[in-house]
Amino acid sequence: MEVDRIIRSSSEGHTSLFKTVFNGLNTILGVGILSMPYALASGGWLSLIVLFSISGAACYSALLTKRCMDANPSIKSYDEIGEFAFGKLGKRVLSIVLYLDLYMALTGYLILEGDNLHDLFPNVKTNFHGISIGGNQTFVMIIAVAFLPTVWLEDLSVLAYISATGVISGVVILASVLWVGVFDGVGFHCKGELINWKGITTAMSLYMFSYSANPVFPTLYTSIKKKHQFSKVLLIGFFCATICYASMAILGYMMFGSALQSQITLNLPTHKLSSKIAIYTAWISPLSKYALLMEPLAATTESWFPNYQNKKWFKMLLRTSLVVSQVVIALTIPFFGSLMSLAGALMGATSSITIPCLCYLKISRNNRRNNRRSTERIFIKLLSLMSIVIVVLGTYTSLRNIIKESIRHHKV
């Protein structure tokens, strides 16, 4: 698959520890921070244990990914790990997982942008030949049109620098929410529930979505100058991201309790400056990342048509078709929380825990020099089993919620 080839640095093995830590944290800390309070509200205070457990499991699985690459220095990308472990079939499976993961993330960006703009401009509606189109749907289509020129670009270097502000965006949003709670009269008065068993699966899936960065780690590992420092990169990255996620979850839940919506920005008072800063920051970040994530997705799709993939008109047509298809899904399933929950359960757990565990078990069995203690292999098997449970339960709950919300939405 073309995913890692495209985002791989041309100067492999020359990135410093500091830059790699920054890139790793930027990879882990994403739009999932907006849904952290909603996830905590869904599962209750004790679901924080699930958050920390998933963080630890994802970090450990990332370390297993590093071990897999150490077993064969020629491995440079995520799908090549699958090929080394399970042959061509493994590479195809990992390529499909990556493709679907990117597609769902991009669709989620459209919904996210539409929701936030509608929150800022709630009175916007459109009438087209007698058909009334709601504000969310209108903004999703407007944003898609705005995105189109960026996905046609061949040189994305400018956007790459803008998207690197992901860490800064997360900190700005967190600080803005804290300011709203302390100085803008919202306060921290909600006690919340200790545990909500009905929503624990939703919380688990949303937490998992926020730790779905494993497929990018091979690229970071390839780029770092001193390979032995990569474990430190992972530990620092996951620790800092988890602090940010947990802080946002706790602040939001104490501020709004069970009234939390799928994105914390939708609960903020829009007339306050701090709220506007948070909302605009949440809006700008996906705006820059959309084209970058679309590039590997589009390149993979173009590779299915070798006779046309180098023709400019075909690239524009295909990329436009991908955007249109995502708009259709975003309009049909305009539920950010449920879609991200589905992405976390179905793709996040698979790509960031299940696959690294299974690949390591296979590779370490074939390479006896790297064979670990039997107790650790048992632990890894239990970890992969846990991730499969997340996939099954989370996917079922997310699909059920999407169906329920769709029925309620169409009735309205």
Short mmCIF file of C-alpha atoms in Angstrom, two decimals:
data_model
loop_
_atom_site.label_atom_id
_atom_site.label_comp_id
_atom_site.label_asym_id
_atom_site.label_seq_id
_atom_site.Cartn_x
_atom_site.Cartn_y
_atom_site.Cartn_z
CA MET A 1 0.00 0.00 0.00
CA GLU A 2 1.09 3.57 -0.72
CA VAL A 3 0.21 4.99 2.72
CA ASP A 4 3.59 4.84 4.43
CA ARG A 5 5.57 5.38 1.25
CA ILE A 6 3.93 8.76 0.78
CA ILE A 7 4.25 10.03 4.35
CA ARG A 8 7.74 8.56 4.85
CA SER A 9 10.47 11.15 5.20
CA SER A 10 12.95 11.35 2.41
CA SER A 11 15.75 11.76 4.96
CA GLU A 12 15.32 8.48 6.80
CA GLY A 13 17.24 8.10 10.02
CA HIS A 14 18.11 11.78 10.54
CA THR A 15 15.35 13.02 12.89
CA SER A 16 16.35 14.01 16.42
CA LEU A 17 14.77 12.64 19.59
CA PHE A 18 12.98 15.93 20.32
CA LYS A 19 11.44 16.19 16.84
CA THR A 20 10.39 12.55 16.90
CA VAL A 21 8.73 13.01 20.31
CA PHE A 22 6.87 16.03 18.92
CA ASN A 23 5.82 14.12 15.79
CA GLY A 24 4.74 11.14 17.89
CA LEU A 25 2.66 13.27 20.23
CA ASN A 26 1.16 15.07 17.25
CA THR A 27 0.19 11.66 15.83
CA ILE A 28 -1.44 10.39 19.05
CA LEU A 29 -3.12 13.64 20.14
CA GLY A 30 -5.87 14.32 17.61
CA VAL A 31 -9.56 15.19 17.32
CA GLY A 32 -10.29 12.44 19.83
CA ILE A 33 -9.66 15.00 22.57
CA LEU A 34 -12.99 16.64 21.68
CA SER A 35 -14.97 13.47 22.47
CA MET A 36 -13.14 12.60 25.72
CA PRO A 37 -15.72 14.28 28.03
CA TYR A 38 -18.58 12.57 26.16
CA ALA A 39 -16.81 9.22 26.52
CA LEU A 40 -16.42 9.76 30.28
CA ALA A 41 -20.06 10.83 30.57
CA SER A 42 -21.09 7.66 28.73
CA GLY A 43 -19.16 5.31 31.01
CA GLY A 44 -18.97 7.17 34.32
CA TRP A 45 -15.97 8.00 36.49
CA LEU A 46 -14.71 4.44 36.72
CA SER A 47 -14.37 4.33 32.93
CA LEU A 48 -11.17 6.33 33.45
CA ILE A 49 -9.68 2.95 34.37
CA VAL A 50 -10.59 1.81 30.85
CA LEU A 51 -8.91 4.92 29.41
CA PHE A 52 -5.65 4.23 31.24
CA SER A 53 -5.83 0.52 30.38
CA ILE A 54 -6.30 1.21 26.67
CA SER A 55 -3.49 3.77 26.77
CA GLY A 56 -1.16 1.19 28.33
CA ALA A 57 -2.25 -1.54 25.90
CA ALA A 58 -1.77 0.71 22.87
CA CYS A 59 1.65 1.84 24.11
CA TYR A 60 2.78 -1.75 24.73
CA SER A 61 1.49 -2.77 21.29
CA ALA A 62 3.50 0.08 19.79
CA LEU A 63 6.59 -1.33 21.49
CA LEU A 64 5.75 -4.70 19.92
CA THR A 65 5.62 -2.95 16.54
CA LYS A 66 9.16 -1.71 17.19
CA ARG A 67 10.29 -5.26 18.03
CA CYS A 68 8.77 -6.53 14.79
CA MET A 69 10.78 -3.97 12.83
CA ASP A 70 13.95 -4.85 14.78
CA ALA A 71 13.52 -8.45 13.66
CA ASN A 72 13.95 -7.38 10.04
CA PRO A 73 15.71 -4.04 9.36
CA SER A 74 14.31 -3.96 5.81
CA ILE A 75 10.80 -3.31 7.20
CA LYS A 76 9.91 0.34 6.65
CA SER A 77 6.11 0.49 6.84
CA TYR A 78 3.11 -0.90 8.71
CA ASP A 79 1.88 -3.20 5.94
CA GLU A 80 5.38 -4.61 5.47
CA ILE A 81 5.19 -5.92 9.05
CA GLY A 82 2.10 -7.89 8.01
CA GLU A 83 3.91 -9.20 4.95
CA PHE A 84 6.93 -10.29 7.00
CA ALA A 85 4.69 -12.08 9.50
CA PHE A 86 1.98 -13.60 7.28
CA GLY A 87 3.12 -13.13 3.69
CA LYS A 88 1.15 -11.40 0.93
CA LEU A 89 -2.16 -12.09 2.69
CA GLY A 90 -0.94 -10.22 5.77
CA LYS A 91 0.05 -7.24 3.67
CA ARG A 92 -3.35 -7.13 1.97
CA VAL A 93 -5.22 -7.33 5.28
CA LEU A 94 -3.18 -4.52 6.81
CA SER A 95 -3.64 -2.41 3.68
CA ILE A 96 -7.42 -2.83 3.90
CA VAL A 97 -7.39 -1.91 7.60
CA LEU A 98 -5.39 1.24 6.86
CA TYR A 99 -7.67 2.19 3.97
CA LEU A 100 -10.88 1.88 5.97
CA ASP A 101 -9.33 3.63 8.96
CA LEU A 102 -8.39 6.66 6.86
CA TYR A 103 -11.75 6.73 5.08
CA MET A 104 -13.72 6.76 8.33
CA ALA A 105 -11.44 9.41 9.84
CA LEU A 106 -11.93 11.69 6.84
CA THR A 107 -15.70 11.26 6.98
CA GLY A 108 -15.57 12.11 10.68
CA TYR A 109 -13.70 15.33 9.85
CA LEU A 110 -16.57 16.46 7.60
CA ILE A 111 -19.12 15.83 10.36
CA LEU A 112 -16.89 17.56 12.91
CA GLU A 113 -16.51 20.66 10.74
CA GLY A 114 -20.23 20.81 9.99
CA ASP A 115 -21.18 20.52 13.66
CA ASN A 116 -18.77 23.22 14.84
CA LEU A 117 -19.72 25.72 12.12
CA HIS A 118 -23.41 25.09 12.78
CA ASP A 119 -22.76 25.77 16.47
CA LEU A 120 -21.23 29.15 15.54
CA PHE A 121 -23.93 30.00 12.98
CA PRO A 122 -27.09 28.16 14.14
CA ASN A 123 -29.52 30.10 11.94
CA VAL A 124 -28.01 29.05 8.62
CA LYS A 125 -30.35 26.98 6.44
CA THR A 126 -30.61 26.33 2.70
CA ASN A 127 -33.54 25.81 0.37
CA PHE A 128 -32.90 24.04 -2.92
CA HIS A 129 -35.89 23.71 -5.27
CA GLY A 130 -38.27 23.59 -2.35
CA ILE A 131 -36.12 21.15 -0.36
CA SER A 132 -35.05 22.47 3.05
CA ILE A 133 -31.48 21.58 3.99
CA GLY A 134 -30.46 21.91 7.65
CA GLY A 135 -27.49 23.91 8.90
CA ASN A 136 -25.27 20.89 9.65
CA GLN A 137 -25.82 19.41 6.21
CA THR A 138 -25.29 22.79 4.55
CA PHE A 139 -21.94 23.30 6.28
CA VAL A 140 -20.82 19.73 5.49
CA MET A 141 -21.33 20.44 1.79
CA ILE A 142 -19.68 23.88 2.01
CA ILE A 143 -16.66 22.41 3.78
CA ALA A 144 -16.42 19.61 1.21
CA VAL A 145 -16.34 22.18 -1.60
CA ALA A 146 -13.66 24.12 0.30
CA PHE A 147 -11.64 20.91 0.74
CA LEU A 148 -11.72 19.97 -2.96
CA PRO A 149 -8.92 22.28 -4.18
CA THR A 150 -6.61 20.99 -1.42
CA VAL A 151 -7.11 17.33 -2.39
CA TRP A 152 -6.22 18.19 -6.00
CA LEU A 153 -2.85 19.61 -4.93
CA GLU A 154 0.27 17.64 -5.83
CA ASP A 155 2.56 19.50 -3.40
CA LEU A 156 1.23 19.25 0.16
CA SER A 157 4.34 20.59 1.90
CA VAL A 158 2.58 23.78 3.03
CA LEU A 159 -0.28 21.86 4.60
CA ALA A 160 2.20 19.50 6.24
CA TYR A 161 3.62 22.37 8.30
CA ILE A 162 0.14 23.56 9.29
CA SER A 163 -0.99 20.08 10.34
CA ALA A 164 2.04 19.78 12.62
CA THR A 165 0.28 22.20 14.97
CA GLY A 166 -1.89 19.34 16.25
CA VAL A 167 -0.16 19.32 19.63
CA ILE A 168 -0.57 23.06 19.99
CA SER A 169 -4.23 22.80 18.98
CA GLY A 170 -4.90 20.19 21.66
CA VAL A 171 -3.28 22.34 24.34
CA VAL A 172 -5.16 25.47 23.18
CA ILE A 173 -8.51 23.67 23.26
CA LEU A 174 -7.78 22.24 26.72
CA ALA A 175 -6.74 25.67 28.04
CA SER A 176 -9.83 27.30 26.51
CA VAL A 177 -12.17 24.77 28.13
CA LEU A 178 -10.44 25.29 31.48
CA TRP A 179 -10.86 29.07 31.07
CA VAL A 180 -14.59 28.64 30.35
CA GLY A 181 -15.00 26.58 33.51
CA VAL A 182 -13.00 28.88 35.79
CA PHE A 183 -13.66 32.40 34.50
CA ASP A 184 -16.76 32.31 32.26
CA GLY A 185 -19.31 31.26 34.84
CA VAL A 186 -19.79 27.60 33.94
CA GLY A 187 -18.02 26.16 36.98
CA PHE A 188 -17.37 22.54 37.95
CA HIS A 189 -20.55 21.55 39.74
CA CYS A 190 -21.56 18.26 38.11
CA LYS A 191 -20.84 15.17 40.21
CA GLY A 192 -21.61 12.60 37.53
CA GLU A 193 -22.13 8.86 37.84
CA LEU A 194 -19.61 6.43 39.28
CA ILE A 195 -20.31 3.85 36.59
CA ASN A 196 -22.79 3.58 33.73
CA TRP A 197 -22.78 0.01 32.48
CA LYS A 198 -25.03 0.81 29.51
CA GLY A 199 -22.51 3.30 28.13
CA ILE A 200 -19.25 1.62 29.07
CA THR A 201 -18.87 0.04 25.61
CA THR A 202 -19.32 3.42 23.91
CA ALA A 203 -16.72 4.93 26.24
CA MET A 204 -14.33 2.08 25.52
CA SER A 205 -14.68 2.53 21.74
CA LEU A 206 -14.16 6.32 21.90
CA TYR A 207 -11.09 5.89 24.09
CA MET A 208 -9.75 3.36 21.59
CA PHE A 209 -10.32 5.78 18.69
CA SER A 210 -8.02 8.27 20.40
CA TYR A 211 -5.16 5.75 20.47
CA SER A 212 -5.32 4.53 16.88
CA ALA A 213 -1.94 5.88 15.78
CA ASN A 214 0.00 2.61 15.61
CA PRO A 215 0.07 2.40 11.78
CA VAL A 216 2.12 5.62 11.66
CA PHE A 217 4.78 4.52 14.17
CA PRO A 218 6.86 2.53 11.65
CA THR A 219 7.33 5.76 9.71
CA LEU A 220 8.50 7.57 12.85
CA TYR A 221 10.80 4.67 13.77
CA THR A 222 12.35 4.74 10.31
CA SER A 223 12.99 8.48 10.53
CA ILE A 224 14.59 8.66 14.00
CA LYS A 225 18.38 8.87 14.03
CA LYS A 226 19.05 6.77 17.15
CA LYS A 227 16.77 3.73 17.00
CA HIS A 228 17.31 2.74 20.64
CA GLN A 229 15.61 5.98 21.72
CA PHE A 230 12.30 5.13 20.08
CA SER A 231 10.94 3.34 23.16
CA LYS A 232 11.44 6.61 25.03
CA VAL A 233 9.55 8.43 22.27
CA LEU A 234 6.57 6.12 22.68
CA LEU A 235 6.51 6.33 26.48
CA ILE A 236 6.72 10.13 26.50
CA GLY A 237 4.15 10.49 23.73
CA PHE A 238 1.56 8.19 25.27
CA PHE A 239 2.09 9.64 28.76
CA CYS A 240 1.61 13.27 27.63
CA ALA A 241 -1.36 12.42 25.39
CA THR A 242 -3.06 10.48 28.17
CA ILE A 243 -2.61 13.41 30.59
CA CYS A 244 -4.27 15.72 28.03
CA TYR A 245 -7.08 13.26 27.30
CA ALA A 246 -7.81 12.55 30.97
CA SER A 247 -7.69 16.26 31.87
CA MET A 248 -10.14 17.15 29.10
CA ALA A 249 -12.45 14.28 30.08
CA ILE A 250 -12.49 15.27 33.76
CA LEU A 251 -12.91 19.01 33.12
CA GLY A 252 -15.72 18.52 30.62
CA TYR A 253 -17.60 16.00 32.76
CA MET A 254 -17.40 18.23 35.85
CA MET A 255 -18.61 21.21 33.81
CA PHE A 256 -21.54 19.70 31.87
CA GLY A 257 -22.24 16.24 33.33
CA SER A 258 -24.72 14.07 31.46
CA ALA A 259 -25.65 16.99 29.18
CA LEU A 260 -22.38 16.56 27.25
CA GLN A 261 -22.62 16.26 23.48
CA SER A 262 -20.33 14.20 21.26
CA GLN A 263 -17.88 17.12 21.01
CA ILE A 264 -17.07 19.33 23.99
CA THR A 265 -17.08 22.40 21.70
CA LEU A 266 -20.84 21.95 21.13
CA ASN A 267 -21.47 22.54 24.86
CA LEU A 268 -19.42 25.73 25.15
CA PRO A 269 -21.20 29.12 25.32
CA THR A 270 -20.54 30.52 21.85
CA HIS A 271 -20.77 34.18 22.95
CA LYS A 272 -17.59 33.82 25.04
CA LEU A 273 -14.19 34.57 23.47
CA SER A 274 -12.54 31.52 25.04
CA SER A 275 -15.25 29.29 23.57
CA LYS A 276 -14.77 30.78 20.13
CA ILE A 277 -11.03 30.16 20.37
CA ALA A 278 -11.68 26.49 21.21
CA ILE A 279 -14.25 26.07 18.42
CA TYR A 280 -12.14 27.79 15.75
CA THR A 281 -9.06 25.81 16.81
CA ALA A 282 -11.05 22.55 16.56
CA TRP A 283 -12.23 23.71 13.12
CA ILE A 284 -8.81 24.68 11.71
CA SER A 285 -6.94 21.48 12.64
CA PRO A 286 -9.01 19.05 10.49
CA LEU A 287 -9.03 21.67 7.72
CA SER A 288 -5.29 21.25 7.31
CA LYS A 289 -5.12 17.51 7.93
CA TYR A 290 -7.87 16.48 5.52
CA ALA A 291 -5.78 16.76 2.35
CA LEU A 292 -2.81 15.03 3.98
CA LEU A 293 -4.90 12.03 5.02
CA MET A 294 -6.67 11.99 1.66
CA GLU A 295 -3.36 11.69 -0.21
CA PRO A 296 -2.48 8.10 0.81
CA LEU A 297 -6.14 7.08 0.51
CA ALA A 298 -6.39 8.51 -3.00
CA ALA A 299 -2.99 7.13 -4.03
CA THR A 300 -4.04 3.64 -2.99
CA THR A 301 -7.31 3.93 -4.91
CA GLU A 302 -5.47 5.25 -7.97
CA SER A 303 -3.13 2.23 -7.89
CA TRP A 304 -6.17 0.03 -8.62
CA PHE A 305 -6.28 1.66 -12.09
CA PRO A 306 -2.67 1.43 -13.36
CA ASN A 307 -3.59 2.57 -16.88
CA TYR A 308 -4.96 5.88 -15.63
CA GLN A 309 -3.27 6.61 -12.31
CA ASN A 310 -0.75 9.05 -13.81
CA LYS A 311 -3.34 11.08 -15.73
CA LYS A 312 -4.20 14.37 -14.01
CA TRP A 313 -7.86 14.42 -15.07
CA PHE A 314 -8.34 10.92 -13.66
CA LYS A 315 -6.75 11.89 -10.34
CA MET A 316 -9.03 14.91 -10.01
CA LEU A 317 -12.11 12.88 -10.92
CA LEU A 318 -11.27 10.06 -8.53
CA ARG A 319 -10.43 12.35 -5.61
CA THR A 320 -13.60 14.34 -6.20
CA SER A 321 -15.55 11.07 -6.15
CA LEU A 322 -13.96 10.08 -2.83
CA VAL A 323 -14.94 13.43 -1.29
CA VAL A 324 -18.49 13.13 -2.66
CA SER A 325 -18.85 9.60 -1.24
CA GLN A 326 -17.71 10.85 2.18
CA VAL A 327 -20.20 13.72 2.00
CA VAL A 328 -23.00 11.23 1.28
CA ILE A 329 -22.03 9.17 4.34
CA ALA A 330 -21.64 12.30 6.49
CA LEU A 331 -25.13 13.46 5.48
CA THR A 332 -26.61 9.99 5.98
CA ILE A 333 -24.87 9.31 9.32
CA PRO A 334 -24.28 12.80 10.81
CA PHE A 335 -23.38 11.44 14.24
CA PHE A 336 -19.77 12.22 15.11
CA GLY A 337 -19.72 10.35 18.42
CA SER A 338 -21.22 7.14 17.04
CA LEU A 339 -19.09 7.15 13.88
CA MET A 340 -15.88 7.72 15.85
CA SER A 341 -16.97 5.04 18.29
CA LEU A 342 -17.37 2.65 15.34
CA ALA A 343 -13.98 3.69 13.95
CA GLY A 344 -12.33 3.14 17.31
CA ALA A 345 -13.89 -0.25 17.91
CA LEU A 346 -13.70 -1.70 14.41
CA MET A 347 -10.49 -0.20 13.04
CA GLY A 348 -8.65 1.36 15.98
CA ALA A 349 -8.50 -1.74 18.15
CA THR A 350 -7.66 -3.89 15.14
CA SER A 351 -4.83 -1.74 13.80
CA SER A 352 -3.31 -0.59 17.11
CA ILE A 353 -3.57 -3.68 19.32
CA THR A 354 -4.76 -6.87 17.59
CA ILE A 355 -2.49 -6.74 14.53
CA PRO A 356 0.74 -5.75 16.37
CA CYS A 357 0.17 -8.53 18.91
CA LEU A 358 -0.53 -11.21 16.33
CA CYS A 359 2.34 -10.13 14.09
CA TYR A 360 4.79 -10.14 16.98
CA LEU A 361 3.67 -13.58 18.15
CA LYS A 362 4.21 -14.94 14.64
CA ILE A 363 7.53 -13.17 14.01
CA SER A 364 9.02 -13.98 17.41
CA ARG A 365 8.08 -17.64 16.94
CA ASN A 366 9.87 -17.70 13.59
CA ASN A 367 12.88 -15.81 14.95
CA ARG A 368 14.06 -17.67 18.02
CA ARG A 369 16.70 -15.08 18.83
CA ASN A 370 13.90 -12.66 19.71
CA ASN A 371 11.74 -15.21 21.48
CA ARG A 372 10.53 -13.86 24.81
CA ARG A 373 9.50 -15.57 28.00
CA SER A 374 6.41 -17.74 27.79
CA THR A 375 4.67 -15.57 30.42
CA GLU A 376 4.96 -12.54 28.18
CA ARG A 377 3.60 -14.48 25.21
CA ILE A 378 0.59 -15.45 27.33
CA PHE A 379 0.10 -11.80 28.24
CA ILE A 380 0.27 -10.77 24.57
CA LYS A 381 -2.30 -13.43 23.67
CA LEU A 382 -4.61 -12.11 26.41
CA LEU A 383 -4.08 -8.59 25.13
CA SER A 384 -5.01 -9.58 21.58
CA LEU A 385 -8.07 -11.38 22.96
CA MET A 386 -9.08 -8.24 24.86
CA SER A 387 -8.78 -6.18 21.68
CA ILE A 388 -11.02 -8.65 19.82
CA VAL A 389 -13.61 -8.22 22.58
CA ILE A 390 -13.42 -4.43 22.05
CA VAL A 391 -13.88 -4.94 18.30
CA VAL A 392 -16.95 -7.19 18.69
CA LEU A 393 -18.75 -5.38 21.53
CA GLY A 394 -17.79 -1.89 20.37
CA THR A 395 -18.80 -2.48 16.76
CA TYR A 396 -22.15 -3.97 17.79
CA THR A 397 -22.93 -1.09 20.18
CA SER A 398 -21.81 1.58 17.72
CA LEU A 399 -23.89 0.16 14.85
CA ARG A 400 -26.90 -0.13 17.16
CA ASN A 401 -26.49 3.50 18.25
CA ILE A 402 -26.11 4.67 14.65
CA ILE A 403 -29.33 2.88 13.66
CA LYS A 404 -31.22 4.34 16.65
CA GLU A 405 -29.94 7.87 15.98
CA SER A 406 -30.73 7.54 12.26
CA ILE A 407 -34.33 6.54 13.00
CA ARG A 408 -34.70 9.41 15.49
CA HIS A 409 -33.04 11.85 13.09
CA HIS A 410 -35.30 11.00 10.13
CA LYS A 411 -38.41 11.20 12.33
CA VAL A 412 -37.45 14.75 13.27
#
